Every structure is written in structure tokens, then in C-alpha cells.
């Protein structure tokens, strides 16, 4: 399976807000279905490569994972290339083993993106 290119575009507001407030950490949790996904980004003006990493902790399966992001983030481009490994981790987190209803992975990624908060609580 080839990687799926996906833009986590709804990160734009909280990413821009974190930069403007000089807040180096973005963290939030999304619960979808049986899954619990904790997203984290760490911002650094000294090491711009760090700004391109999205960390996801899959709470049910207790697994951290890192995804490289591409694009101009302040402009709303947070392109990730989702591999078979990431898809498998998401399926495990959602407890989707075996048969049952068909799972639309692209629709799930869109739902995950739609649930990204647009404002983070004050720190």
C-alpha cells in the first residue's frame, strides 16, 4: 500500500496561536469511537525541524508515534504521508480487528482533522 497524503489543516489556528504567544507546546486529546489520540507538537525557533513533527500517543495501545509534517504551517499546510504502519496503529487503537462493518480510513482521517480544537486552553 502506498502512503496516503493527508493535510491536518485544522492545526493552523492552534499552531499560529502558539507561535504568537511564544508557547512552545501544543497538546490536545481527541476521542473518536473506541480510540483516544493525544496529539503533541513542540515548537522551537532554534530548531525548525522540530516544528515539523507531530507526535501522537495512542492511549489504548499505549504507543507513541511520530509523523513528519510538510508544508508551510503558518499558511495551513500540515501534510503528512500516512503509511501502512500508521494505519495499522490507528486500527489497533480503534480496536478494529477482524470483520464487521467496512472501515473508511480516509473518512476517519477527515473526522480526526475536523475534531482538532481551534483554541487551546490558557496555560
XYZ file of C-alpha atoms in Angstrom:
123
model
C 0.000 0.000 0.000
C 1.302 3.444 -0.904
C 1.307 6.220 1.650
C -1.761 8.428 1.874
C -1.053 12.164 1.702
C -3.260 13.968 4.198
C -3.326 17.611 5.317
C -4.073 18.120 9.016
C -5.205 21.624 8.022
C -7.143 22.331 11.209
C -3.853 22.524 13.120
C -3.388 26.002 11.600
C -5.230 28.051 14.249
C -3.636 26.483 17.300
C -0.210 26.392 15.630
C -0.441 30.101 14.736
C -1.746 30.912 18.211
C 1.124 29.037 19.873
C 3.679 30.925 17.747
C 2.136 34.314 18.500
C 2.027 33.590 22.251
C 5.534 32.095 22.183
C 4.062 28.948 23.735
C 6.405 26.098 22.743
C 3.985 23.232 23.376
C 0.743 22.177 21.727
C -1.090 19.217 23.255
C -4.678 18.030 22.999
C -6.713 14.844 23.095
C -9.270 13.578 20.602
C -11.646 10.720 21.391
C -13.249 9.057 18.396
C -15.075 5.764 18.578
C -13.122 3.482 20.892
C -9.915 5.445 20.270
C -8.137 8.088 22.295
C -5.472 10.053 20.433
C -3.187 12.517 22.222
C -1.548 14.967 19.797
C 1.589 16.918 20.680
C 3.818 19.398 18.871
C 6.858 21.154 20.275
C 7.836 24.462 18.681
C 11.363 25.820 18.535
C 12.749 28.864 16.747
C 16.255 27.436 17.169
C 15.488 24.048 15.622
C 12.890 24.480 12.882
C 12.991 20.733 12.109
C 11.215 20.127 15.440
C 8.272 22.201 14.205
C 7.612 19.603 11.545
C 6.949 16.692 13.863
C 3.540 15.615 15.069
C 3.614 13.219 17.985
C 0.584 11.017 18.546
C 0.131 8.890 21.620
C -2.344 6.049 21.083
C -3.727 5.723 24.585
C -5.485 2.321 24.354
C -2.472 0.544 22.914
C -0.043 2.712 24.918
C 2.076 3.510 21.878
C 3.754 6.808 20.987
C 4.381 7.584 17.330
C 5.901 10.449 15.375
C 4.783 11.715 11.973
C 6.780 14.152 9.836
C 4.763 17.117 8.576
C 5.492 19.005 5.369
C 4.373 22.377 4.074
C 4.102 25.967 5.234
C 2.386 25.532 8.596
C 1.528 29.187 9.228
C -0.281 29.045 5.877
C -2.277 25.977 6.903
C -0.303 23.213 5.212
C 0.382 20.254 7.520
C 0.858 17.469 5.002
C 1.562 14.018 6.397
C 2.234 10.834 4.492
C 0.276 8.163 6.355
C 1.928 4.773 5.906
C 0.556 1.278 6.395
C 2.225 1.296 9.829
C 0.262 4.383 10.919
C -2.958 2.952 9.504
C -2.362 -0.266 11.459
C -1.736 1.705 14.676
C -4.979 3.633 14.171
C -6.927 0.431 13.523
C -5.454 -1.126 16.683
C -6.280 1.988 18.706
C -9.862 1.880 17.429
C -9.988 -1.850 18.231
C -10.907 -2.723 14.631
C -9.609 -6.250 14.362
C -11.481 -8.842 12.377
C -14.706 -8.472 10.445
C -17.600 -6.152 10.978
C -18.532 -3.019 9.112
C -16.125 -1.761 6.451
C -13.794 0.973 7.701
C -13.288 4.051 5.527
C -9.803 5.205 6.516
C -9.941 8.482 4.554
C -13.261 9.396 6.166
C -11.723 8.668 9.566
C -8.739 10.962 8.861
C -11.178 13.726 7.873
C -13.152 13.196 11.081
C -9.941 13.268 13.120
C -8.946 16.533 11.419
C -12.425 18.001 11.995
C -12.069 17.309 15.729
C -8.812 19.236 16.152
C -9.603 22.040 18.609
C -9.370 25.555 17.235
C -8.385 27.070 20.571
C -6.230 25.675 23.325
C -6.952 26.409 26.973
C -4.730 29.078 28.543
C -1.549 27.764 30.121
